[in-house]
C-alpha cells in the first residue's frame, strides 16, 4: 500500500511539472534488455545503431551492478533481478545456467542449489510475484530465464533467440526479458568464469562482440508492440575491475532526461534491484517487502552519453589512485611519529613538528573538500587536495587564534566536523567519489555518512567541543559537549546520515567526554551502558525510518524489515567478515599501531617519549584529555561495530593525535601563554 501511494505521488508531481510518463494513461507493457558488460562508451552510431537509437530515445543514467562481492558476473546480476535484492550464487561465477526446454517453457537445472546451498531464499521472487498477479512473461536467453523463473526455477514461456518469438505472444504478455550475452561471452575463461584481468579483449574484439549484441537487441526491438516501455541495463562486469554500466528507460517524453532512483538518492545513478521494483511498479503489481530496490525515476533534462561515460571515468580515476593515497597516508603517519619522537626527546625542531602535525591532521578532510573543485584526472585530484592542504594549514596558523595552543587544533577539527555536517545537510555530494567517502562503481553506499567520514565527524566534533569546554566551568563545558555531540550524532543517525554503527560508537564517546569534563570517573559498567544507549538510539532511528514510505527508507529502515523477515543474520555475518578483514589491512593497521604505540608510550613515559608534550597539553587543558579519551572510545567501538573496522580507528587517530601533540608543543614551559587556564579540572 505504501509503495502504491509513493508511485501515485510521483505521478502527480510529474504531471504538475508538465510531464507525465506514458504508463499514466494506459496499461503498460515492459521489456527488459540486459546486455552484460555494456559501458556508455560502447555506444556508437556506427557499431551499435540499435542500442544508440534506443538510448537516444530514453532517460539515461549510470547503474551500479554490484551484488554481494566487488565483481558481478552475469549469473549474479540476473539472480539479483530475480530476487529483487543483492544476490550471489557463490564461488567465482560466470554465465547463468542453460535452461532445459520443457514444451513452451523451461526449467533452470539444479535450481534448489540456490535455496538450499547458496542461501538465496529470495531467488524466484520476481517470477512468483508475476505469476500470483496473473501476469504472463516471456524469457529470451538463459539470464532472462533465471530472472523470470519462479521459486521452482520454471518459466512458462522461453525462447533461446528473439527471432523465435511470435508477435501475438508479445501482444498477450506484458512482460518480456532478454539476455543479450554476445558482448560478455568472449570474456569467459575456459572454466566459464570471468577473467582476472581488467579487460581480456582488444578494442577490435570488443567492437565485434558489440555488433553481435546490437543485432540481437535490434531483433527484439523490431517486433515489440509500439506501447512497450523498454529498460536497457548493463547487467554485469566483464573483468576484474568494477565499472558503472548503462541504464536507460525508453518511453514517450523521456529522451535526454536523467534516470535515477530513491535507492541511491542520486538523479543519475541506480542499482540492479531497482530493475525488479521498476518492472513490478510499472505493471501495477504490489512489490514484496523483501525487495530492496526502488522504482527508476525519470528526472530533469540534460543527460548525455558523454556525461554518463565521464561518471565512470571519474570513479575509475578515484579507484586507480585510492590505494596509493592510503599507502602514502600510512607512511606519512608512521614517519611523523618516528621523527616527532626523536625531535621531541631532544627538544629540537618543535615549530616544525607542530606545523607538520597540523598539516598531517588536515590531510584527511582535504580528500572531501577537493570535490568542491572540478577535477577529472589524478593530477587535478591531488593538485586540488594540495591546494586545500595549504589553505587549511595557513588558516590554522593565521588570525588571533594562532597565539593559543588550541587555536590550530580547533581550526582543523572544526573544519573537519563542519564540512561533513554541511555535506549531510546538503545531500552528501562531497563524499561520493572521494578517498574517505564512497565510490560510485562499488555501490556500497551513495548517500549519508560513510564509516571513515563518521570517524572524522565524531573526532572533529569531540575535539572542537572540548576547546569550547576549555573556557567554561564544568557543568557548562559538559553541556556544550553533550549538545554539539548530540547534534552531530543525530545528523549521522537520522535519514540524512543513515549511519548504523556510527551512532552506537558516537554515544559512548559523547558520554565519556561529557562525564570526564564533569570530573566523573568512567567504569567498565558505565561504558557498557553507554554502548547499550547507542544501540537503543540507532534502533529508534531505524524503526522511525522503517515506518516511512518504502521509497523514503534508507538501509536503516530496510534493515528493520530484514530483521522481521529473518534475513538480517546474513547481513550481519557479511559485515562481520568485512570488519575482520580490515583488521589485517596493510595500509590501515600501521596507522593504528604507530599512533597507539606512540600514545601509550607517551602516557607511560611522558618525559622520555615526548619531552612532556602530552602532559603539557593535558595540564593546559584538562578538557582536551577528556576529548581525546572520548575519541578513542568512539574509535574502538566504531571499529568493532562497523564493517570498515580498522579504518574507523585509524582515521580517528590520524586526526586526533597530531592535533593534541601540536597543542602540547605550544603549551610547553617557555612557550608564550596567551589564554587563561581552564576553570575545570578533569
XYZ file of C-alpha atoms in Angstrom:
682
model
C 0.000 0.000 0.000
C 2.816 2.399 0.874
C 4.574 1.734 -2.420
C 1.356 2.400 -4.343
C 0.940 5.757 -2.606
C 4.537 6.663 -3.440
C 4.031 5.857 -7.107
C 0.822 7.943 -7.203
C 2.650 10.856 -5.578
C 5.430 10.652 -8.175
C 2.892 10.658 -10.996
C 1.053 13.671 -9.605
C 4.279 15.637 -9.112
C 5.445 14.855 -12.630
C 2.120 15.931 -14.132
C 2.251 19.160 -12.169
C 5.692 19.772 -13.667
C 4.223 19.438 -17.148
C 5.392 15.914 -17.999
C 3.683 12.594 -17.383
C 5.013 9.188 -18.418
C 3.134 7.031 -20.860
C 2.106 4.471 -18.268
C -0.052 7.076 -16.518
C -2.689 6.830 -19.233
C -2.853 3.131 -20.158
C -1.850 -0.366 -19.169
C 1.842 -0.705 -19.664
C 3.983 -3.317 -21.338
C 7.599 -3.543 -20.305
C 10.669 -5.151 -21.840
C 13.979 -5.607 -20.020
C 17.008 -5.974 -22.279
C 20.084 -6.949 -20.290
C 23.413 -6.553 -22.080
C 26.026 -7.803 -19.639
C 29.182 -5.678 -19.535
C 27.782 -2.731 -21.502
C 29.507 0.654 -20.986
C 28.190 4.039 -22.075
C 31.410 4.444 -24.030
C 30.456 1.321 -26.036
C 27.506 3.026 -27.709
C 28.290 4.480 -31.116
C 26.062 5.139 -34.078
C 28.359 3.100 -36.320
C 28.840 -0.065 -34.224
C 25.635 -0.183 -32.155
C 22.937 1.616 -34.173
C 20.010 -0.157 -32.466
C 21.244 0.472 -28.929
C 22.273 4.001 -29.901
C 18.764 4.772 -31.124
C 17.167 3.110 -28.087
C 19.305 5.050 -25.608
C 18.799 8.271 -27.560
C 15.042 7.975 -27.050
C 15.440 7.150 -23.343
C 16.059 8.683 -19.982
C 19.608 7.644 -19.155
C 21.769 7.104 -16.095
C 24.560 5.000 -14.642
C 23.917 1.685 -12.951
C 25.971 0.068 -10.216
C 25.797 -3.673 -10.851
C 27.437 -4.611 -7.549
C 25.721 -7.506 -5.809
C 27.477 -9.227 -2.888
C 31.124 -9.091 -3.987
C 33.110 -6.375 -5.708
C 32.765 -8.072 -9.112
C 29.400 -9.125 -10.528
C 29.099 -11.919 -13.076
C 26.019 -12.322 -15.324
C 24.725 -15.155 -13.122
C 24.675 -12.901 -10.044
C 23.272 -9.954 -11.995
C 20.244 -11.852 -13.288
C 19.819 -13.601 -9.930
C 19.599 -10.175 -8.302
C 16.821 -9.229 -10.733
C 15.039 -12.453 -9.812
C 15.296 -11.819 -6.065
C 14.871 -8.044 -6.019
C 17.777 -7.842 -3.594
C 21.532 -8.185 -3.997
C 22.223 -11.879 -4.503
C 25.066 -14.226 -5.429
C 25.287 -17.853 -6.463
C 28.575 -18.312 -4.601
C 32.152 -19.003 -5.692
C 33.639 -17.162 -8.675
C 30.746 -17.456 -11.051
C 30.199 -16.870 -14.755
C 27.194 -17.160 -17.059
C 23.736 -18.164 -15.845
C 22.864 -21.866 -16.245
C 21.445 -23.024 -19.575
C 17.697 -23.717 -19.170
C 16.231 -27.106 -20.037
C 13.398 -26.708 -22.539
C 10.010 -28.116 -21.500
C 7.261 -27.609 -24.088
C 6.931 -23.822 -24.499
C 8.681 -23.152 -21.210
C 11.906 -24.182 -19.490
C 13.385 -25.127 -16.116
C 16.660 -23.919 -14.591
C 18.725 -27.037 -13.743
C 19.700 -27.616 -10.097
C 17.674 -24.583 -9.036
C 17.300 -25.971 -5.500
C 21.005 -25.229 -5.033
C 20.228 -21.528 -4.782
C 17.807 -22.020 -1.895
C 19.428 -24.918 -0.043
C 23.180 -24.310 -0.517
C 23.757 -20.719 -1.646
C 21.211 -19.392 0.867
C 19.416 -17.262 -1.731
C 15.958 -17.590 -0.200
C 14.537 -14.813 -2.399
C 15.558 -16.430 -5.682
C 12.490 -16.647 -7.917
C 10.580 -13.912 -6.109
C 10.002 -11.819 -9.243
C 8.620 -14.731 -11.241
C 6.492 -15.889 -8.323
C 5.077 -12.384 -7.813
C 4.196 -12.014 -11.501
C 2.513 -15.418 -11.562
C 0.408 -14.659 -8.489
C -0.673 -11.388 -10.100
C -1.780 -13.278 -13.204
C 0.863 -11.715 -15.432
C 2.414 -13.893 -18.108
C 6.026 -13.283 -19.076
C 8.410 -14.228 -21.861
C 12.073 -15.037 -21.232
C 14.628 -14.937 -24.043
C 18.049 -16.334 -23.235
C 19.496 -18.021 -20.110
C 19.808 -14.885 -17.954
C 16.255 -13.789 -18.670
C 15.010 -17.280 -17.788
C 16.831 -17.033 -14.454
C 15.417 -13.562 -13.852
C 11.789 -14.527 -14.564
C 11.808 -18.059 -13.113
C 9.519 -18.856 -10.194
C 10.722 -20.370 -6.917
C 10.936 -23.788 -8.550
C 13.108 -22.476 -11.356
C 10.399 -22.711 -14.012
C 9.432 -20.202 -16.705
C 6.196 -20.646 -18.651
C 7.470 -19.242 -21.960
C 11.098 -19.455 -23.015
C 12.992 -18.844 -26.238
C 16.689 -19.118 -26.913
C 16.607 -16.340 -29.535
C 14.409 -13.292 -30.217
C 13.761 -14.468 -33.791
C 11.700 -17.338 -32.344
C 9.251 -15.029 -30.548
C 5.809 -14.661 -32.121
C 4.208 -11.237 -32.334
C 0.906 -12.410 -30.844
C 2.710 -13.568 -27.702
C 4.265 -10.142 -27.263
C 0.773 -8.653 -27.502
C -0.588 -11.147 -24.976
C 2.155 -10.891 -22.332
C 3.006 -7.571 -20.735
C 6.493 -8.649 -19.588
C 9.425 -9.736 -21.714
C 13.068 -10.036 -20.679
C 16.015 -10.808 -22.922
C 19.564 -11.781 -22.029
C 21.947 -10.376 -24.647
C 25.142 -12.265 -23.839
C 27.066 -11.723 -27.094
C 29.244 -9.000 -25.549
C 30.115 -10.910 -22.380
C 30.520 -14.416 -23.817
C 34.037 -13.869 -25.281
C 35.270 -12.725 -21.873
C 34.633 -16.017 -20.082
C 37.633 -18.227 -19.391
C 37.832 -21.887 -20.395
C 36.343 -22.723 -16.997
C 33.359 -20.469 -17.688
C 34.383 -17.729 -15.235
C 35.019 -14.013 -15.552
C 38.717 -13.286 -16.201
C 41.027 -11.958 -13.518
C 42.307 -9.149 -15.749
C 40.624 -5.740 -16.243
C 39.869 -6.270 -19.943
C 40.554 -9.531 -21.751
C 39.500 -8.391 -25.237
C 41.248 -5.976 -27.543
C 39.350 -2.902 -28.736
C 38.708 -4.557 -32.096
C 37.455 -7.783 -30.500
C 35.124 -5.841 -28.206
C 33.697 -3.895 -31.155
C 32.977 -7.163 -32.966
C 31.155 -8.520 -29.886
C 29.211 -5.266 -29.568
C 27.945 -5.564 -33.132
C 26.561 -9.033 -32.404
C 24.915 -7.796 -29.202
C 23.395 -4.858 -31.029
C 21.961 -7.088 -33.747
C 20.275 -9.332 -31.179
C 18.814 -6.361 -29.312
C 17.612 -4.926 -32.594
C 15.800 -8.163 -33.461
C 13.609 -7.818 -30.377
C 13.139 -4.061 -30.659
C 11.845 -4.528 -34.200
C 8.923 -6.727 -33.100
C 7.964 -5.150 -29.769
C 4.492 -3.537 -29.641
C 4.662 0.226 -30.006
C 3.442 0.973 -26.493
C 6.185 -1.078 -24.808
C 8.383 0.620 -22.215
C 11.938 -0.612 -22.692
C 14.589 -0.953 -19.984
C 18.207 -1.321 -21.098
C 20.745 -2.392 -18.482
C 24.396 -3.449 -18.457
C 23.822 -6.405 -16.149
C 27.324 -7.311 -15.015
C 31.040 -6.617 -15.013
C 33.305 -8.052 -17.685
C 36.634 -8.360 -15.879
C 38.425 -7.867 -12.574
C 37.558 -4.163 -12.201
C 34.018 -2.967 -11.389
C 32.512 -0.251 -13.574
C 29.342 1.789 -13.790
C 27.102 0.358 -16.517
C 24.345 1.519 -18.832
C 20.830 2.210 -17.511
C 18.165 3.549 -19.878
C 14.365 3.721 -19.891
C 12.527 4.427 -23.132
C 9.037 5.869 -23.200
C 7.474 8.940 -24.832
C 8.944 12.184 -23.476
C 11.857 10.543 -21.664
C 14.583 11.336 -24.203
C 17.599 13.165 -22.784
C 16.392 13.115 -19.190
C 18.270 11.791 -16.172
C 17.461 8.356 -14.774
C 17.983 7.709 -11.078
C 16.261 6.120 -8.098
C 15.397 6.774 -4.481
C 17.592 3.807 -3.538
C 20.684 5.909 -4.276
C 19.165 9.386 -3.771
C 21.020 10.293 -6.950
C 19.392 11.739 -10.044
C 21.553 9.712 -12.436
C 22.582 6.533 -10.577
C 20.604 3.371 -9.854
C 21.315 -0.182 -8.657
C 20.375 -3.607 -10.039
C 17.483 -4.314 -7.605
C 15.800 -1.143 -8.923
C 15.103 -3.007 -12.180
C 12.919 -5.560 -10.388
C 10.929 -2.962 -8.500
C 10.513 -0.864 -11.652
C 9.063 -3.802 -13.593
C 6.506 -4.578 -10.898
C 5.613 -0.962 -10.235
C 5.077 -0.194 -13.916
C 2.761 -3.203 -14.178
C 0.803 -2.143 -11.115
C 1.836 -5.293 -9.210
C 2.473 -4.886 -5.447
C 6.172 -5.102 -4.604
C 7.076 -7.665 -1.894
C 8.655 -6.204 1.223
C 11.742 -8.401 0.765
C 12.735 -6.444 -2.348
C 15.074 -3.547 -1.575
C 15.087 -1.668 -4.876
C 13.086 1.435 -5.715
C 11.368 2.374 -8.997
C 13.554 4.178 -11.500
C 12.713 7.879 -11.616
C 12.872 9.993 -14.761
C 14.299 13.366 -13.840
C 15.488 16.592 -15.384
C 16.684 17.041 -18.978
C 20.335 17.479 -19.847
C 21.618 13.904 -19.609
C 24.112 12.905 -22.320
C 26.079 9.778 -23.214
C 29.306 11.718 -22.698
C 28.329 12.770 -19.191
C 27.463 9.194 -18.239
C 30.780 7.938 -19.610
C 32.610 10.634 -17.624
C 30.929 9.408 -14.415
C 32.593 6.032 -14.809
C 35.900 7.625 -15.784
C 35.836 9.724 -12.598
C 35.077 6.662 -10.495
C 37.913 4.755 -12.189
C 40.358 7.616 -11.581
C 39.500 7.559 -7.893
C 39.761 3.787 -7.783
C 43.147 3.704 -9.530
C 44.845 6.007 -7.014
C 42.936 5.141 -3.846
C 45.438 2.524 -2.752
C 48.317 4.904 -3.369
C 46.648 7.582 -1.243
C 46.190 5.330 1.779
C 49.718 3.949 1.463
C 51.111 7.494 1.401
C 48.910 8.451 4.352
C 50.118 5.439 6.340
C 53.769 6.140 5.517
C 53.423 9.814 6.471
C 51.752 8.919 9.758
C 54.398 6.379 10.762
C 57.231 8.635 9.605
C 55.780 11.546 11.555
C 55.659 9.603 14.827
C 59.243 8.363 14.416
C 60.621 11.828 13.612
C 58.480 13.510 16.267
C 59.720 11.012 18.871
C 63.349 11.773 18.055
C 62.965 15.554 17.882
C 60.746 15.903 20.941
C 63.168 13.974 23.105
C 65.894 16.425 22.116
C 63.635 19.473 22.256
C 64.680 20.355 18.695
C 62.658 21.469 15.740
C 59.489 21.890 17.792
C 57.899 24.537 15.498
C 58.485 22.281 12.503
C 56.961 19.307 14.328
C 53.921 21.390 15.239
C 53.479 22.590 11.666
C 53.806 19.031 10.335
C 51.315 17.754 12.921
C 48.654 20.268 11.921
C 49.198 19.672 8.206
C 49.033 15.904 8.670
C 45.797 16.193 10.644
C 44.301 18.388 7.895
C 45.092 15.867 5.151
C 42.037 13.553 5.606
C 39.422 16.290 5.219
C 41.105 17.627 2.076
C 40.018 14.413 0.343
C 36.414 15.538 0.925
C 36.900 19.249 0.257
C 38.573 18.544 -3.086
C 35.156 17.702 -4.544
C 34.269 21.376 -4.264
C 36.696 21.815 -7.154
C 36.349 20.420 -10.675
C 38.717 17.528 -11.405
C 38.866 14.755 -13.965
C 42.399 13.376 -13.696
C 44.636 12.121 -10.910
C 46.885 15.172 -11.320
C 43.938 17.549 -10.850
C 42.698 15.482 -7.913
C 45.964 15.569 -5.988
C 46.595 19.149 -7.036
C 43.259 20.201 -5.574
C 43.976 18.335 -2.339
C 47.394 20.009 -2.066
C 45.767 23.410 -2.527
C 43.239 22.717 0.227
C 46.024 21.434 2.494
C 47.948 24.685 2.101
C 44.798 26.740 2.738
C 43.805 24.829 5.882
C 47.304 24.803 7.332
C 47.716 28.519 6.670
C 44.300 29.213 8.192
C 45.206 27.215 11.298
C 48.193 29.457 11.957
C 46.547 32.734 10.916
C 44.344 35.101 12.852
C 44.275 35.761 16.582
C 43.747 32.073 17.410
C 47.321 31.284 16.343
C 48.546 32.544 19.723
C 46.505 29.913 21.545
C 47.878 26.384 21.943
C 44.402 25.161 20.988
C 43.950 27.537 18.034
C 45.260 25.369 15.169
C 43.578 22.337 16.731
C 40.116 23.887 16.741
C 40.504 25.163 13.164
C 41.364 21.758 11.695
C 38.960 19.803 13.912
C 36.203 22.350 13.402
C 36.601 22.456 9.616
C 36.564 18.646 9.514
C 33.343 18.416 11.519
C 31.663 21.400 9.824
C 32.461 20.119 6.324
C 30.869 16.753 6.963
C 27.875 18.257 8.770
C 27.284 20.633 5.851
C 27.646 17.751 3.404
C 24.976 15.782 5.266
C 22.643 18.773 5.279
C 23.067 19.321 1.525
C 22.689 15.761 0.222
C 26.207 14.300 0.687
C 27.568 15.401 -2.664
C 31.159 15.681 -1.403
C 31.591 12.125 -0.138
C 30.770 10.493 -3.480
C 33.971 9.563 -5.340
C 36.307 10.602 -2.540
C 39.074 8.723 -0.770
C 37.358 8.945 2.602
C 33.809 8.582 1.280
C 32.253 6.126 -1.158
C 32.906 5.216 -4.776
C 30.173 5.242 -7.399
C 31.117 1.976 -9.108
C 31.337 -0.009 -5.850
C 27.695 0.611 -4.991
C 28.100 0.059 -1.245
C 26.640 3.474 -0.348
C 25.534 6.574 -2.243
C 24.290 8.891 0.492
C 24.570 9.506 4.193
C 27.645 9.169 6.371
C 30.303 6.631 5.460
C 32.317 4.884 8.155
C 35.539 6.853 7.667
C 33.701 10.199 7.452
C 31.960 9.177 10.689
C 35.353 8.897 12.353
C 36.288 12.385 11.144
C 32.916 13.870 12.160
C 32.979 12.298 15.626
C 36.613 13.208 16.274
C 36.246 16.732 14.924
C 33.103 17.320 16.974
C 34.534 15.978 20.232
C 37.804 17.909 19.925
C 36.062 21.143 18.887
C 33.564 20.928 21.734
C 36.343 20.349 24.274
C 38.061 23.544 23.118
C 34.846 25.410 23.951
C 34.585 23.496 27.240
C 38.175 24.564 27.988
C 36.937 28.119 28.656
C 33.828 27.185 30.638
C 33.030 25.817 34.053
C 32.499 22.093 34.401
C 28.697 21.968 34.037
C 28.649 24.329 31.063
C 31.572 22.584 29.396
C 29.891 19.198 29.723
C 26.665 20.698 28.360
C 28.455 22.018 25.263
C 29.963 18.583 24.611
C 26.565 16.934 25.024
C 24.712 19.414 22.789
C 27.221 19.538 19.942
C 27.825 15.801 20.142
C 24.111 15.032 20.106
C 23.579 17.333 17.114
C 26.314 15.574 15.132
C 25.060 12.156 16.253
C 21.507 12.930 15.111
C 22.839 14.120 11.749
C 24.682 10.837 11.349
C 21.914 8.547 12.563
C 18.880 10.217 11.042
C 17.736 9.881 7.442
C 20.412 12.379 6.397
C 23.320 10.265 7.627
C 21.747 6.792 7.781
C 24.741 5.575 9.760
C 24.063 2.487 11.869
C 27.349 1.643 13.586
C 28.376 5.281 13.913
C 25.569 6.075 16.346
C 26.432 3.075 18.512
C 30.033 4.290 18.687
C 29.342 8.016 18.976
C 27.023 7.871 22.006
C 29.633 6.402 24.403
C 32.251 8.830 23.059
C 29.991 11.802 23.821
C 29.032 10.456 27.242
C 32.617 9.712 28.265
C 33.827 13.151 27.161
C 30.995 14.947 28.963
C 31.401 12.996 32.216
C 35.165 13.458 32.268
C 34.591 17.182 31.866
C 32.396 16.976 34.960
C 35.218 15.253 36.849
C 33.442 11.878 36.970
C 35.169 8.525 36.741
C 34.291 6.073 33.969
C 33.859 2.438 34.927
C 33.509 -0.528 32.587
C 29.870 -0.866 33.640
C 29.147 2.737 32.689
C 30.955 2.298 29.400
C 28.902 -0.792 28.602
C 25.700 1.090 29.427
C 26.739 3.920 27.100
C 27.216 1.384 24.291
C 23.765 -0.035 25.011
C 22.378 3.500 24.887
C 23.970 3.900 21.466
C 22.277 0.710 20.335
C 18.935 1.943 21.637
C 19.378 5.282 19.862
C 20.169 3.727 16.497
C 17.274 1.303 16.907
C 14.983 4.301 17.361
C 16.345 5.891 14.182
C 15.939 2.615 12.289
C 12.360 1.981 13.425
C 11.362 5.568 12.643
C 12.867 5.158 9.182
C 11.085 1.825 8.673
C 7.717 3.463 9.376
C 8.220 5.877 6.478
C 7.026 5.059 2.935
C 9.205 2.459 1.255
C 10.568 4.937 -1.290
C 11.829 7.156 1.558
C 13.530 4.412 3.561
C 17.289 4.186 3.869
C 19.187 1.000 4.666
C 18.385 1.624 8.354
C 14.669 1.098 7.737
C 15.273 -1.765 5.331
C 17.398 -3.484 7.987
C 14.388 -3.473 10.316
C 12.425 -5.154 7.539
C 15.195 -7.718 7.161
C 15.063 -8.393 10.906
C 11.327 -9.000 10.668
C 11.733 -11.282 7.647
C 14.650 -13.227 9.140
C 17.231 -12.026 6.583
C 19.226 -9.821 8.960
C 21.564 -12.626 10.048
C 23.096 -12.850 6.573
C 23.659 -9.082 6.528
C 25.308 -9.129 9.969
C 27.584 -12.023 9.002
C 28.741 -10.233 5.820
C 29.528 -7.076 7.772
C 31.368 -9.040 10.466
C 33.532 -10.741 7.843
C 34.255 -7.360 6.238
C 35.199 -5.866 9.611
C 37.585 -8.716 10.437
C 39.251 -8.462 7.037
C 40.149 -4.799 7.605
C 41.916 -5.620 10.860
C 44.761 -7.020 8.757
C 44.808 -4.160 6.250
C 48.442 -3.333 5.369
C 47.571 0.341 4.799
C 45.348 0.930 7.827
C 46.887 -1.078 10.647
C 50.274 0.700 10.559
C 48.444 3.962 11.310
C 46.655 2.375 14.261
C 49.722 0.590 15.614
C 52.041 3.595 15.288
C 49.574 6.041 16.842
C 48.575 3.744 19.711
C 52.190 2.783 20.445
C 53.265 6.412 20.456
C 50.314 7.411 22.650
C 50.750 4.595 25.181
C 54.488 5.199 25.482
C 53.938 8.942 25.761
C 51.476 8.441 28.608
C 53.602 5.879 30.455
C 56.925 7.663 29.888
C 55.980 11.276 29.157
C 59.368 12.796 29.812
C 61.241 10.267 27.672
C 58.760 9.972 24.834
C 57.564 13.494 24.205
C 59.651 15.671 26.494
C 56.491 16.336 28.466
C 54.432 17.463 25.467
C 51.335 15.408 26.252
C 51.410 16.254 29.972
C 51.762 19.911 28.981
C 48.724 19.646 26.715
C 46.599 17.978 29.388
C 47.817 20.324 32.105
C 46.978 23.337 29.965
C 43.571 21.930 29.016
C 42.170 19.040 31.045
C 39.128 19.203 28.768
C 41.409 18.191 25.884
C 42.299 14.990 27.706
C 38.591 14.240 28.034
C 38.084 14.825 24.310
C 40.981 12.533 23.390
C 39.706 9.727 25.622
C 36.199 10.147 24.202
C 37.646 9.977 20.690
C 39.482 6.753 21.500
C 36.301 5.232 22.919
C 34.316 6.116 19.789
C 37.114 4.860 17.561
C 37.449 1.499 19.310
C 33.690 0.880 19.467
C 33.337 2.065 15.875
C 35.974 -0.425 14.785
C 34.047 -3.277 16.390
C 30.561 -2.410 15.081
C 31.331 -1.160 11.552
C 32.224 -3.233 8.506
C 35.109 -0.828 7.788
C 36.740 -1.978 11.012
C 40.240 -0.618 11.499
C 39.574 2.242 9.071
C 37.423 3.959 11.709
C 40.039 3.937 14.462
C 42.902 4.746 12.098
C 41.201 7.907 10.806
C 40.165 8.982 14.299
C 43.766 8.687 15.432
C 45.105 10.318 12.263
C 43.120 13.442 13.135
C 43.305 13.462 16.923
C 46.869 12.522 17.910
C 48.763 15.039 15.733
C 46.425 17.840 16.849
C 46.899 17.007 20.531
C 50.666 16.966 20.021
C 50.512 20.355 18.322
C 48.654 21.782 21.322
C 51.154 20.231 23.743
C 54.143 21.723 21.925
C 52.617 25.203 22.171
C 51.809 24.646 25.855
C 55.332 23.601 26.877
C 57.009 25.739 29.545
C 58.593 28.722 27.891
C 56.006 28.947 25.123
C 54.003 32.190 25.159
C 50.795 31.736 27.170
C 48.013 33.917 25.892
C 44.981 32.219 27.415
C 43.742 31.864 30.930
C 43.828 28.430 32.472
C 40.545 26.499 32.315
C 38.161 26.686 35.226
C 37.513 22.963 35.295
C 39.890 20.177 36.187
C 39.255 16.728 34.723
